[in-house]
Short mmCIF file of C-alpha atoms in Angstrom, two decimals:
data_model
loop_
_atom_site.label_atom_id
_atom_site.label_comp_id
_atom_site.label_asym_id
_atom_site.label_seq_id
_atom_site.Cartn_x
_atom_site.Cartn_y
_atom_site.Cartn_z
CA UNK A 1 166.65 113.07 39.93
CA UNK A 2 166.76 110.41 42.60
CA UNK A 3 167.41 111.62 46.11
CA UNK A 4 168.85 109.02 48.43
CA UNK A 5 168.30 109.74 52.11
CA UNK A 6 171.15 109.13 54.53
CA UNK A 7 171.36 109.58 58.29
CA UNK A 8 173.37 112.76 57.94
CA UNK A 9 172.38 114.12 54.62
CA UNK A 10 170.54 113.83 51.33
CA UNK A 11 172.68 112.63 48.48
CA UNK A 12 171.79 113.76 44.99
CA UNK A 13 172.27 111.37 42.06
CA UNK A 14 171.57 111.97 38.40
CA UNK A 15 169.67 109.09 36.84
CA UNK A 16 166.24 109.08 35.19
CA UNK A 17 164.41 111.89 36.94
CA UNK A 18 161.98 110.63 39.54
CA UNK A 19 160.28 112.17 42.56
CA UNK A 20 158.79 110.42 45.56
CA UNK A 21 155.61 112.21 44.62
CA UNK A 22 155.15 109.69 41.83
CA UNK A 23 155.15 106.84 44.33
CA UNK A 24 151.83 108.07 45.65
CA UNK A 25 150.24 106.65 42.52
CA UNK A 26 151.47 103.12 43.19
CA UNK A 27 148.09 102.21 43.71
CA UNK A 28 145.41 100.59 43.59
CA UNK A 29 143.60 97.87 41.73
CA UNK A 30 140.40 97.15 43.55
CA UNK A 31 139.42 93.50 43.74
CA UNK A 32 141.66 90.93 45.47
CA UNK A 33 142.78 88.17 43.10
CA UNK A 34 144.41 84.79 43.54
CA UNK A 35 147.49 84.03 41.45
CA UNK A 36 148.42 80.60 40.21
CA UNK A 37 150.64 79.04 37.55
CA UNK A 38 151.70 75.56 36.47
CA UNK A 39 155.44 75.51 37.00
CA UNK A 40 158.35 73.09 36.96
CA UNK A 41 162.14 73.36 37.02
CA UNK A 42 164.16 75.44 36.18
CA UNK A 43 161.55 77.56 37.97
CA UNK A 44 161.34 77.73 41.75
CA UNK A 45 159.28 79.74 44.20
CA UNK A 46 161.17 82.40 46.10
CA UNK A 47 160.40 85.69 47.72
CA UNK A 48 163.24 88.15 48.08
CA UNK A 49 165.72 85.29 48.24
CA UNK A 50 163.95 83.07 50.79
CA UNK A 51 161.96 79.91 50.11
CA UNK A 52 158.20 80.05 49.90
CA UNK A 53 155.68 77.40 50.69
CA UNK A 54 153.97 76.17 47.54
CA UNK A 55 151.45 78.72 46.36
CA UNK A 56 152.44 81.42 48.86
CA UNK A 57 151.56 84.85 47.57
CA UNK A 58 152.01 88.49 48.47
CA UNK A 59 150.00 91.61 47.64
CA UNK A 60 151.10 93.47 44.54
CA UNK A 61 149.19 95.93 42.38
CA UNK A 62 146.02 95.22 44.32
CA UNK A 63 146.22 91.51 43.48
CA UNK A 64 147.99 88.53 44.99
CA UNK A 65 151.05 87.81 42.91
CA UNK A 66 153.12 84.70 43.37
CA UNK A 67 156.86 85.35 43.35
CA UNK A 68 159.32 82.93 41.74
CA UNK A 69 162.86 82.70 40.48
CA UNK A 70 164.03 81.33 37.15
CA UNK A 71 167.45 79.80 36.54
CA UNK A 72 168.65 81.91 33.63
CA UNK A 73 171.95 81.93 31.74
CA UNK A 74 174.67 84.28 32.90
CA UNK A 75 175.93 84.81 29.34
CA UNK A 76 173.62 84.06 26.44
CA UNK A 77 176.29 84.74 23.84
CA UNK A 78 179.12 82.48 25.01
CA UNK A 79 178.26 78.80 24.44
CA UNK A 80 181.21 77.77 26.61
CA UNK A 81 179.88 79.65 29.64
CA UNK A 82 177.36 77.42 31.41
CA UNK A 83 176.97 79.57 34.54
CA UNK A 84 173.45 80.57 35.60
CA UNK A 85 171.80 82.99 38.02
CA UNK A 86 168.39 83.33 39.67
CA UNK A 87 166.14 85.88 38.01
CA UNK A 88 163.08 87.02 39.94
CA UNK A 89 159.59 87.33 38.52
CA UNK A 90 155.99 87.58 39.72
CA UNK A 91 152.85 85.97 38.28
CA UNK A 92 149.12 86.68 38.38
CA UNK A 93 147.26 83.96 36.47
CA UNK A 94 143.88 84.53 38.13
CA UNK A 95 142.15 85.67 34.92
CA UNK A 96 143.89 83.20 32.62
CA UNK A 97 142.71 79.94 31.07
CA UNK A 98 144.87 77.63 28.94
CA UNK A 99 145.18 79.05 25.45
CA UNK A 100 144.69 82.61 26.67
CA UNK A 101 147.22 85.41 26.05
CA UNK A 102 150.19 86.09 28.32
CA UNK A 103 151.36 89.62 29.08
CA UNK A 104 154.96 90.07 30.23
CA UNK A 105 156.25 93.34 31.68
CA UNK A 106 160.00 93.81 31.40
CA UNK A 107 161.16 95.70 34.47
CA UNK A 108 163.91 98.24 33.92
CA UNK A 109 166.62 100.02 35.85
CA UNK A 110 165.36 99.41 39.41
CA UNK A 111 163.98 96.60 41.58
CA UNK A 112 160.79 95.23 40.07
CA UNK A 113 158.65 96.66 42.89
CA UNK A 114 159.50 100.20 41.80
CA UNK A 115 157.53 99.82 38.58
CA UNK A 116 154.22 98.84 40.16
CA UNK A 117 152.72 102.30 39.63
CA UNK A 118 153.61 101.96 35.93
CA UNK A 119 152.02 98.51 35.61
CA UNK A 120 148.50 99.36 36.81
CA UNK A 121 147.00 99.59 33.33
CA UNK A 122 148.89 96.55 32.07
CA UNK A 123 147.49 94.41 34.89
CA UNK A 124 144.01 95.81 34.23
CA UNK A 125 144.34 94.96 30.56
CA UNK A 126 145.50 91.45 31.48
CA UNK A 127 142.33 90.89 33.49
CA UNK A 128 140.30 92.56 30.76
CA UNK A 129 141.61 90.24 28.05
CA UNK A 130 141.79 87.09 30.20
CA UNK A 131 145.58 87.16 30.11
CA UNK A 132 148.16 85.78 32.48
CA UNK A 133 150.39 88.59 33.75
CA UNK A 134 154.12 88.24 34.45
CA UNK A 135 156.59 90.86 35.65
CA UNK A 136 160.24 89.95 35.00
CA UNK A 137 163.04 91.68 36.91
CA UNK A 138 166.05 93.01 34.96
CA UNK A 139 169.45 91.45 35.66
CA UNK A 140 171.67 93.49 38.02
CA UNK A 141 168.65 95.17 39.64
CA UNK A 142 166.65 94.25 42.72
CA UNK A 143 167.18 90.63 43.73
CA UNK A 144 168.29 89.42 40.29
CA UNK A 145 172.04 89.52 40.93
CA UNK A 146 174.12 87.39 38.55
CA UNK A 147 177.46 88.10 40.23
CA UNK A 148 178.79 88.21 43.83
CA UNK A 149 179.75 91.88 43.57
CA UNK A 150 179.45 94.75 41.15
CA UNK A 151 183.13 95.28 40.46
CA UNK A 152 183.77 96.67 37.01
CA UNK A 153 184.90 93.32 35.61
CA UNK A 154 181.73 91.68 36.91
CA UNK A 155 179.56 94.26 35.15
CA UNK A 156 180.44 92.75 31.77
CA UNK A 157 177.23 90.70 31.74
CA UNK A 158 175.02 93.78 32.09
CA UNK A 159 173.57 95.00 28.79
CA UNK A 160 170.23 95.46 27.11
CA UNK A 161 171.09 92.59 24.75
CA UNK A 162 171.65 90.19 27.65
CA UNK A 163 168.39 91.43 29.22
CA UNK A 164 166.46 90.72 26.02
CA UNK A 165 168.03 87.27 25.79
CA UNK A 166 167.00 86.68 29.41
CA UNK A 167 163.40 87.38 28.47
CA UNK A 168 163.60 85.15 25.40
CA UNK A 169 165.01 82.25 27.41
CA UNK A 170 162.35 82.80 30.04
CA UNK A 171 159.47 82.72 27.54
CA UNK A 172 160.74 79.60 25.80
CA UNK A 173 161.09 77.69 29.06
CA UNK A 174 157.90 79.04 30.60
CA UNK A 175 155.86 77.89 27.62
CA UNK A 176 157.05 74.34 28.35
CA UNK A 177 155.33 74.50 31.74
CA UNK A 178 151.90 75.39 30.31
CA UNK A 179 149.38 73.02 28.79
CA UNK A 180 148.31 75.47 26.08
CA UNK A 181 150.29 78.73 26.10
CA UNK A 182 148.64 81.54 24.19
CA UNK A 183 150.09 84.54 22.41
CA UNK A 184 152.57 86.68 24.33
CA UNK A 185 152.54 90.49 24.40
CA UNK A 186 155.51 92.37 25.86
CA UNK A 187 155.14 95.59 27.87
CA UNK A 188 157.56 98.06 29.40
CA UNK A 189 157.91 101.68 30.42
CA UNK A 190 160.72 104.18 29.89
CA UNK A 191 164.00 102.26 29.35
CA UNK A 192 162.03 99.04 29.56
CA UNK A 193 159.56 100.52 27.07
CA UNK A 194 162.48 100.64 24.65
CA UNK A 195 163.35 97.07 25.69
CA UNK A 196 159.79 96.04 24.88
CA UNK A 197 159.98 97.43 21.36
CA UNK A 198 163.43 95.94 20.80
CA UNK A 199 162.22 92.56 22.00
CA UNK A 200 159.50 92.49 19.36
CA UNK A 201 162.07 93.54 16.75
CA UNK A 202 164.68 90.93 17.75
CA UNK A 203 162.42 88.05 18.84
CA UNK A 204 159.25 88.36 16.72
CA UNK A 205 158.76 84.59 16.93
CA UNK A 206 158.15 84.80 20.68
CA UNK A 207 155.73 87.72 21.07
CA UNK A 208 152.96 88.96 18.79
CA UNK A 209 153.11 92.60 19.86
CA UNK A 210 154.81 95.22 22.00
CA UNK A 211 153.44 98.13 24.04
CA UNK A 212 156.29 100.63 24.47
CA UNK A 213 155.34 103.62 26.66
CA UNK A 214 157.89 106.46 26.74
CA UNK A 215 160.61 104.22 25.33
CA UNK A 216 163.79 106.13 24.38
CA UNK A 217 164.95 104.09 21.41
CA UNK A 218 167.55 106.61 20.24
CA UNK A 219 170.79 106.41 22.24
CA UNK A 220 172.18 109.91 22.68
CA UNK A 221 175.11 111.15 24.76
CA UNK A 222 174.59 114.86 24.10
CA UNK A 223 170.93 115.01 25.13
CA UNK A 224 170.65 118.80 25.33
CA UNK A 225 166.95 118.81 24.47
CA UNK A 226 166.09 117.13 27.78
CA UNK A 227 166.48 120.38 29.70
CA UNK A 228 165.40 122.37 26.66
CA UNK A 229 161.95 120.74 26.89
CA UNK A 230 161.23 122.57 30.17
CA UNK A 231 160.76 125.86 28.34
CA UNK A 232 158.13 124.22 26.12
CA UNK A 233 156.29 122.33 28.88
CA UNK A 234 156.20 125.08 31.54
CA UNK A 235 154.23 128.33 31.38
CA UNK A 236 156.14 131.42 30.19
CA UNK A 237 155.92 133.01 33.67
CA UNK A 238 157.53 129.90 35.15
CA UNK A 239 160.31 129.85 32.57
CA UNK A 240 160.94 133.53 33.27
CA UNK A 241 161.16 132.84 37.01
CA UNK A 242 163.72 130.10 36.38
CA UNK A 243 165.77 132.46 34.22
CA UNK A 244 165.73 135.05 37.01
CA UNK A 245 166.76 132.45 39.59
CA UNK A 246 169.55 131.15 37.37
CA UNK A 247 170.97 134.65 37.04
CA UNK A 248 170.66 135.34 40.77
CA UNK A 249 172.40 132.09 41.74
CA UNK A 250 175.15 132.79 39.20
CA UNK A 251 175.77 136.18 40.80
CA UNK A 252 175.86 134.72 44.32
CA UNK A 253 178.46 132.15 43.27
CA UNK A 254 180.89 134.95 42.47
CA UNK A 255 181.52 135.99 46.09
CA UNK A 256 182.29 134.16 49.32
CA UNK A 257 179.32 135.82 51.01
CA UNK A 258 177.08 134.79 48.14
CA UNK A 259 178.28 131.18 48.28
CA UNK A 260 177.67 131.12 52.03
CA UNK A 261 174.16 132.40 51.41
CA UNK A 262 173.53 129.68 48.81
CA UNK A 263 174.87 127.01 51.16
CA UNK A 264 172.37 128.13 53.80
CA UNK A 265 169.44 128.42 51.40
CA UNK A 266 170.03 125.00 49.83
CA UNK A 267 171.05 123.46 53.18
CA UNK A 268 174.24 121.99 51.76
CA UNK A 269 176.25 119.53 53.80
CA UNK A 270 179.52 121.31 52.98
CA UNK A 271 180.53 124.74 51.70
CA UNK A 272 180.08 125.33 47.98
CA UNK A 273 183.51 125.30 46.36
CA UNK A 274 184.64 126.25 42.87
CA UNK A 275 185.61 122.64 42.11
CA UNK A 276 181.97 121.62 42.62
CA UNK A 277 180.21 124.42 40.71
CA UNK A 278 179.48 122.24 37.68
CA UNK A 279 178.07 119.38 39.72
CA UNK A 280 176.07 121.71 41.97
CA UNK A 281 174.49 123.56 39.06
CA UNK A 282 173.86 120.34 37.12
CA UNK A 283 172.00 118.91 40.11
CA UNK A 284 169.84 122.02 40.41
CA UNK A 285 169.14 122.13 36.68
CA UNK A 286 168.27 118.45 36.42
CA UNK A 287 165.99 118.54 39.45
CA UNK A 288 163.92 121.52 38.38
CA UNK A 289 164.27 120.68 34.69
CA UNK A 290 162.80 117.22 35.26
CA UNK A 291 159.52 118.43 36.77
CA UNK A 292 157.88 118.06 33.36
CA UNK A 293 158.88 114.40 33.05
CA UNK A 294 156.57 113.12 35.78
CA UNK A 295 153.86 115.70 35.15
CA UNK A 296 150.95 113.28 35.41
CA UNK A 297 147.48 113.67 36.93
CA UNK A 298 146.62 112.40 40.40
CA UNK A 299 143.42 110.97 41.87
CA UNK A 300 144.03 112.75 45.16
CA UNK A 301 143.20 116.16 43.75
CA UNK A 302 146.83 117.21 44.01
CA UNK A 303 148.10 119.69 41.42
CA UNK A 304 150.25 118.32 38.64
CA UNK A 305 153.94 118.25 39.59
CA UNK A 306 155.01 120.84 37.04
CA UNK A 307 152.26 123.20 38.16
CA UNK A 308 153.26 122.82 41.81
CA UNK A 309 156.89 123.42 40.90
CA UNK A 310 155.98 126.55 38.96
CA UNK A 311 153.71 127.81 41.75
CA UNK A 312 156.72 127.74 44.08
CA UNK A 313 159.00 129.38 41.54
CA UNK A 314 156.60 132.23 40.75
CA UNK A 315 155.36 133.04 44.25
CA UNK A 316 156.27 136.33 45.92
CA UNK A 317 159.47 136.49 47.90
CA UNK A 318 163.12 135.69 47.40
CA UNK A 319 163.60 134.01 44.02
CA UNK A 320 166.55 131.88 45.20
CA UNK A 321 164.59 130.66 48.24
CA UNK A 322 161.71 129.82 45.89
CA UNK A 323 164.08 127.84 43.67
CA UNK A 324 165.36 125.94 46.72
CA UNK A 325 161.78 125.13 47.78
CA UNK A 326 161.04 123.83 44.29
CA UNK A 327 164.23 121.77 44.43
CA UNK A 328 163.14 120.16 47.72
CA UNK A 329 159.71 119.41 46.27
CA UNK A 330 161.18 117.61 43.28
CA UNK A 331 163.64 115.47 45.24
CA UNK A 332 160.63 114.43 47.28
CA UNK A 333 161.67 115.83 50.64
CA UNK A 334 160.07 119.25 50.94
CA UNK A 335 160.64 120.53 54.45
CA UNK A 336 163.27 117.89 55.20
CA UNK A 337 165.92 118.71 57.78
CA UNK A 338 168.73 116.59 56.30
CA UNK A 339 171.41 118.50 54.49
CA UNK A 340 171.90 118.21 50.74
CA UNK A 341 175.19 116.72 49.60
CA UNK A 342 176.30 118.32 46.34
CA UNK A 343 179.92 117.13 46.50
CA UNK A 344 181.08 115.47 43.29
CA UNK A 345 183.55 113.35 45.27
CA UNK A 346 180.72 111.89 47.35
CA UNK A 347 178.63 111.31 44.25
CA UNK A 348 181.45 109.34 42.62
CA UNK A 349 182.30 107.49 45.84
CA UNK A 350 178.72 106.26 46.21
CA UNK A 351 178.73 104.94 42.65
CA UNK A 352 182.09 103.21 43.19
CA UNK A 353 180.60 100.99 45.89
CA UNK A 354 180.64 97.47 44.44
CA UNK A 355 178.87 95.60 47.23
CA UNK A 356 175.64 93.98 46.08
CA UNK A 357 174.17 94.46 49.53
CA UNK A 358 175.11 98.12 49.76
CA UNK A 359 174.91 99.28 46.18
CA UNK A 360 171.79 100.82 44.67
CA UNK A 361 170.45 100.57 41.16
CA UNK A 362 172.47 103.68 40.31
CA UNK A 363 175.78 101.89 39.70
CA UNK A 364 174.11 99.43 37.35
CA UNK A 365 172.27 102.17 35.48
CA UNK A 366 175.38 104.31 35.16
CA UNK A 367 177.19 101.30 33.70
CA UNK A 368 174.49 101.00 31.05
CA UNK A 369 174.63 104.73 30.38
CA UNK A 370 178.42 104.64 30.14
CA UNK A 371 178.48 101.66 27.77
CA UNK A 372 175.28 101.75 25.69
CA UNK A 373 173.05 104.80 25.97
CA UNK A 374 174.68 108.00 27.17
CA UNK A 375 171.51 109.88 28.09
CA UNK A 376 173.69 112.65 29.55
CA UNK A 377 171.87 115.97 29.90
CA UNK A 378 174.28 118.87 29.24
CA UNK A 379 173.50 122.48 28.44
CA UNK A 380 175.03 125.01 26.08
CA UNK A 381 174.16 128.57 25.15
CA UNK A 382 170.55 128.82 24.01
CA UNK A 383 169.76 125.11 24.52
CA UNK A 384 167.77 125.70 27.72
CA UNK A 385 166.85 128.28 30.34
CA UNK A 386 169.37 126.78 32.76
CA UNK A 387 173.07 127.45 33.32
CA UNK A 388 175.38 127.12 30.35
CA UNK A 389 177.66 125.62 29.55
CA UNK A 390 177.34 122.44 31.56
CA UNK A 391 179.24 120.45 28.92
CA UNK A 392 178.76 116.80 28.12
CA UNK A 393 182.50 116.16 28.49
CA UNK A 394 182.33 116.87 32.22
CA UNK A 395 179.37 114.51 32.67
CA UNK A 396 180.75 111.68 30.52
CA UNK A 397 184.03 111.94 32.46
CA UNK A 398 182.15 110.47 35.43
CA UNK A 399 182.26 107.11 33.63
CA UNK A 400 186.03 106.78 33.95
CA UNK A 401 185.88 107.98 37.56
CA UNK A 402 183.19 105.48 38.54
CA UNK A 403 184.44 102.38 36.74
CA UNK A 404 188.18 103.02 36.55
CA UNK A 405 188.39 102.64 32.77
CA UNK A 406 190.37 105.47 31.15
CA UNK A 407 188.44 107.44 28.51
CA UNK A 408 185.34 105.28 29.00
CA UNK A 409 182.55 106.50 26.70
CA UNK A 410 179.19 105.01 25.66
CA UNK A 411 179.10 103.44 22.22
CA UNK A 412 175.81 105.00 21.20
CA UNK A 413 176.57 104.53 17.51
CA UNK A 414 176.75 100.77 18.00
CA UNK A 415 173.53 100.78 20.03
CA UNK A 416 171.63 102.70 17.37
CA UNK A 417 173.10 100.54 14.61
CA UNK A 418 172.01 97.36 16.37
CA UNK A 419 168.49 98.44 17.32
CA UNK A 420 167.79 101.00 14.59
CA UNK A 421 167.27 104.10 16.75
CA UNK A 422 164.35 106.14 15.43
CA UNK A 423 164.20 103.80 12.42
CA UNK A 424 163.02 100.76 14.35
CA UNK A 425 162.30 97.83 12.04
CA UNK A 426 159.46 95.90 13.62
CA UNK A 427 155.77 95.20 13.35
CA UNK A 428 152.92 95.31 15.86
CA UNK A 429 154.69 97.83 18.10
CA UNK A 430 152.76 100.70 19.71
CA UNK A 431 154.58 103.61 21.35
CA UNK A 432 152.79 105.99 23.71
CA UNK A 433 154.48 109.29 24.58
CA UNK A 434 153.65 112.33 26.68
CA UNK A 435 154.40 115.59 24.93
CA UNK A 436 155.35 117.23 28.25
CA UNK A 437 157.92 114.51 28.92
CA UNK A 438 161.42 115.23 27.56
CA UNK A 439 162.01 111.52 26.91
CA UNK A 440 159.53 111.63 24.03
CA UNK A 441 162.30 113.40 22.11
CA UNK A 442 164.29 110.14 21.96
CA UNK A 443 161.24 107.98 21.26
CA UNK A 444 158.93 107.39 18.29
CA UNK A 445 155.96 109.76 18.25
CA UNK A 446 154.47 109.22 14.79
CA UNK A 447 153.28 106.17 12.88
CA UNK A 448 155.87 104.79 10.53
CA UNK A 449 154.85 104.34 6.93
CA UNK A 450 153.57 100.76 6.67
CA UNK A 451 155.82 98.42 4.72
CA UNK A 452 155.85 94.69 4.30
CA UNK A 453 158.58 94.38 6.93
CA UNK A 454 157.85 97.19 9.36
CA UNK A 455 154.90 98.96 10.89
CA UNK A 456 155.43 100.82 14.13
CA UNK A 457 152.53 102.89 15.49
CA UNK A 458 152.53 105.78 17.94
CA UNK A 459 150.10 107.87 19.97
CA UNK A 460 150.83 111.01 21.98
CA UNK A 461 149.01 112.77 24.82
CA UNK A 462 149.28 115.93 26.95
CA UNK A 463 150.95 114.59 30.11
CA UNK A 464 154.23 113.08 31.26
CA UNK A 465 156.19 109.84 31.46
CA UNK A 466 154.36 106.51 30.96
CA UNK A 467 151.03 108.08 31.95
CA UNK A 468 148.83 105.54 30.09
CA UNK A 469 150.30 102.81 32.30
CA UNK A 470 149.32 104.50 35.57
CA UNK A 471 145.99 104.53 37.36
CA UNK A 472 143.24 106.36 35.43
CA UNK A 473 142.08 109.48 37.28
CA UNK A 474 139.19 111.92 37.10
CA UNK A 475 141.73 114.54 36.05
CA UNK A 476 143.04 112.75 32.95
CA UNK A 477 143.05 114.97 29.86
CA UNK A 478 141.08 113.66 26.86
CA UNK A 479 144.30 112.89 24.98
CA UNK A 480 145.48 110.59 27.79
CA UNK A 481 142.16 108.77 27.85
CA UNK A 482 142.40 108.39 24.08
CA UNK A 483 145.93 106.97 24.39
CA UNK A 484 144.74 104.27 26.81
CA UNK A 485 141.85 103.50 24.49
CA UNK A 486 144.30 103.23 21.58
CA UNK A 487 146.33 100.65 23.51
CA UNK A 488 143.18 98.71 24.34
CA UNK A 489 142.00 98.72 20.72
CA UNK A 490 145.48 97.78 19.52
CA UNK A 491 145.58 94.79 21.88
CA UNK A 492 142.08 93.74 20.89
CA UNK A 493 142.98 93.82 17.21
CA UNK A 494 146.19 91.83 17.72
CA UNK A 495 144.59 89.23 19.97
CA UNK A 496 141.27 89.06 18.16
CA UNK A 497 139.43 89.79 21.41
CA UNK A 498 136.82 92.52 21.92
CA UNK A 499 136.20 93.28 25.62
CA UNK A 500 132.67 94.28 26.52
CA UNK A 501 133.74 97.52 28.21
CA UNK A 502 136.88 99.61 28.66
CA UNK A 503 138.48 99.40 32.08
CA UNK A 504 138.64 103.22 32.10
CA UNK A 505 134.84 103.36 32.23
#
């Protein structure tokens, strides 16, 4: 659940669930480092679209990263289309020597800066193994805009396949700028974790391995188990409190006085109307039901997000007020005075905005959901503790509303056929997945049986989304520490390098 603040209100969107609480872990590497790289055209130094003096750097992940742009192809699959666009990336080569490995992090469905808290371990491993570290921004996100506006016709160049081809073109050209490029390893997290694994599968000649944390490789429109996971991740008393709140809210919706009470409790911008029940309840379910996704430990001694959510839900007092407090916590604005906008018409209107300057990552991500992945999170009887039914047909109908294409539906069958879904055919790929995180249900959580063509490995741990990639804390469970150690050992075996100590120590 991403909450977007506005001057008058808070607007609720339904993308990958995130809370501003997770941004507190954007932390934190200790020693300052100087970045450098040997570059030539088609590479140029830029920083958020403006020119940089040669070698100018900016702080990132506790180091000094140099920002650049690369002139990449607009369409990698049409030889008659010679158009290009500027793709942004950042480099830290402070630990690298010619011939050393190169780690590339494929950013996902947001500006590249968003993923810094999920790159902490990757940057540490780069320094640990003497690797150059590169973060590559995804087309149609952040500053990497291939088109003048995001009208539906202009979205045609947005796909995971184009993004993978971007990375391939980048690696080929970047190698030409280096005296002795070493082996490349590709990293990601969440959607980009899936991208990382797919890159190794589709371009095995360019990278020797992939680290794929929390990568949902199985495209799925009817993802009912996302909200179903909450009942497995949360304590029984918490699940019971949610069930009580769900029933109480359902009763209040049946009368005008009850709806008025709900509007006050949830501080809605407008009265709750029957035409918006589905969207209102979906927003509540997704917000509370996503608390397990980012349930990762913190160095600040703060309780885990799911525990804090459940503490609010199970405290004494009015159960609906408790649910509203938990909602505010998970959209990252507990105690905020702005109203909450639950109007479906406003939700669609925001996503119909095609201006590059005004649009957020949400329109781009919804386009990918509506064409490739689905990832819709409906409910039906007995699939979760939340309201039912919240059918997938109502959610997938947003696609036609947003993009103006009648009957628009994601082609998940094609996506799974092309990439393999759960049956990923690749070698030297390591998935890491948190068993509290609902996205592990669309990922690979067990080692595949080794064959001559394919060997995909997996490690799981008791925490949430992409936890091995975040800053190690004193509160990490043993399984999370073991997952980081597994990644480190995996990298050492692939690269033939044995670091003297683990960076967790």
